[in-house]
Amino acid sequence: MALVTTKKMFEKAFKGHYSIGAFNINNMEIIQGIVEGCKKHNSAVILQVSKSALKYAHPLYIKNMVEAAVEETGLDIALHLDHGPSFEVCKECIEYGFTSVMFDGSHLDYEENIAKTKEIVDYAHAKGIVVEAELGKLEGVEDEVKVAAGNASYTDPDQAVDFVKRTGVDSLAVAIGTSHGAYKFKGEAKLDFERLQTITDKLESAGYHNYPIVLHGASSVDQKSVATCNEFGGNIKGAKGIPVEMLRKASSMAVCKINMDTDIRLAVTAAVRKSLSEKPDAFDPRGYLGAAREDIVTLVEKKITDVLGSEDSMK
Ligand code: G3H
Ligand code: 13P
Ligand code: ZN
């Protein structure tokens, strides 16, 4: 058993009108919770790590814990760098054994994004590793880069085709109205599905058959988790995510990878706050971290059945 790339996962997901869940990982309990949820539904999964998560946990720990998860569950698991900021960080992750890297040049000028993405694609492909890139700007905070609402911009479909052609990138993250973090919409939630369909149609016409699209900023921000955080001492106000039905619709279209971090953060925080508050005399971390791990299992199971549709994707 070894880590796999996302190539076959995406081929199957596109054809089967579902998405693979890409969950951000930072520690052992998060990894175990995610893969246990996936195991129960026979679902392939992407475990992804941001630059700050690498700094927090160390790439060696991440890599070895994820390999342990592969060995223990027998699942198809891809280990992915999320929002890679530079060639050097992508290269370092490939050297550590990651099977997929994202280069995020969405904040760069278009030509610079193409040049840098292509440099990484050439390096990664020579080693059998796949690359994700981003075109268009998502609002919100992503790995130390903060994009204000006014500076967000949706992906241009013609540029998307040109970008894929000139970089050879394996999957493309697009901006269609999602954003990172827990505060995605002030008013009504809205995604530009027409744009998503146009991007796919244009890619298809240009010869990119079943080209996989990635959706970042795709947490639903479960209001029960927010309420639990607040009931047990938290202060999270006005948090709002992407409605489950919209994510399900995106999964049935060309979106093959759905990124979720905020939902895990909220589930962990709610469980830890509740556990500590209900047992004020307890001080064994296995109590509250174990509670968090159990709630991640439940969260991931719900994502597979209600959002992703990736049940039995291991078949
Ligand atoms: O999109 C970014 C992810 O939520 C990772 O966030 O850089 O705080 O680990 P982080
Ligand atoms: P959320 O903040 O919506 O969970 O998005 C996470 C993400 O896109 C990681 O790359
Ligand atoms: Zn992201």
Tab-separated table of C-alpha atoms in Angstrom, residues 24 48-54 79-94 98 100-108 112-113 116-121 130-135 142-145 163 169 173 180 214 216 257 259:
chain	number	residue	atom	x	y	z
A	24	ASN	CA	-6.884	19.953	5.930
A	48	GLN	CA	-3.974	18.245	2.532
A	49	VAL	CA	-1.478	20.364	4.415
A	50	SER	CA	-0.938	24.127	4.296
A	51	LYS	CA	2.462	25.755	4.711
A	52	SER	CA	1.544	26.809	8.236
A	53	ALA	CA	0.382	23.275	9.055
A	54	LEU	CA	3.764	21.982	7.864
A	79	LEU	CA	-1.124	13.606	0.337
A	80	HIS	CA	-1.426	17.140	-1.032
A	81	LEU	CA	0.249	20.498	-0.389
A	82	ASP	CA	-2.489	23.124	-0.036
A	83	HIS	CA	-1.771	26.690	-1.267
A	84	GLY	CA	1.917	26.104	-1.968
A	85	PRO	CA	3.480	29.575	-2.057
A	86	SER	CA	6.645	28.872	-4.067
A	87	PHE	CA	8.639	26.424	-6.182
A	88	GLU	CA	10.856	25.700	-3.148
A	89	VAL	CA	7.957	24.657	-0.876
A	90	CYS	CA	6.417	22.495	-3.645
A	91	LYS	CA	9.800	20.867	-4.296
A	92	GLU	CA	10.355	20.222	-0.585
A	93	CYS	CA	6.967	18.486	-0.282
A	94	ILE	CA	7.646	16.357	-3.357
A	98	PHE	CA	3.726	14.152	-1.220
A	100	SER	CA	0.140	16.129	-5.203
A	101	VAL	CA	1.021	19.807	-4.795
A	102	MET	CA	-0.867	23.033	-5.306
A	103	PHE	CA	0.934	26.113	-6.465
A	104	ASP	CA	-1.175	29.140	-5.598
A	105	GLY	CA	-0.177	31.999	-7.866
A	106	SER	CA	-3.681	33.485	-7.885
A	107	HIS	CA	-2.416	36.724	-6.329
A	108	LEU	CA	0.238	37.129	-9.055
A	112	GLU	CA	3.728	35.349	-13.763
A	113	ASN	CA	1.164	32.830	-12.472
A	116	LYS	CA	5.643	29.860	-12.044
A	117	THR	CA	2.921	27.209	-12.352
A	118	LYS	CA	4.580	25.761	-15.457
A	119	GLU	CA	7.969	25.558	-13.741
A	120	ILE	CA	6.395	23.495	-10.940
A	121	VAL	CA	4.343	21.354	-13.349
A	130	VAL	CA	0.309	15.970	-10.005
A	131	VAL	CA	-0.205	19.729	-9.682
A	132	GLU	CA	-3.194	21.936	-8.873
A	133	ALA	CA	-3.160	25.676	-9.619
A	134	GLU	CA	-5.551	28.557	-8.985
A	135	LEU	CA	-6.947	31.176	-11.311
A	142	GLU	CA	-5.660	31.592	2.940
A	143	ASP	CA	-2.304	30.637	4.367
A	144	GLU	CA	-1.086	34.093	5.393
A	145	VAL	CA	-2.571	35.788	2.309
A	163	PHE	CA	-3.945	28.759	-18.473
A	169	VAL	CA	-1.602	21.738	-14.862
A	173	ALA	CA	-9.098	25.804	-8.604
A	180	HIS	CA	-12.030	30.826	2.859
A	214	VAL	CA	-11.325	22.262	-7.600
A	216	HIS	CA	-11.697	25.941	-2.320
A	257	LYS	CA	-12.176	18.109	-5.307
A	259	ASN	CA	-11.703	21.674	0.101
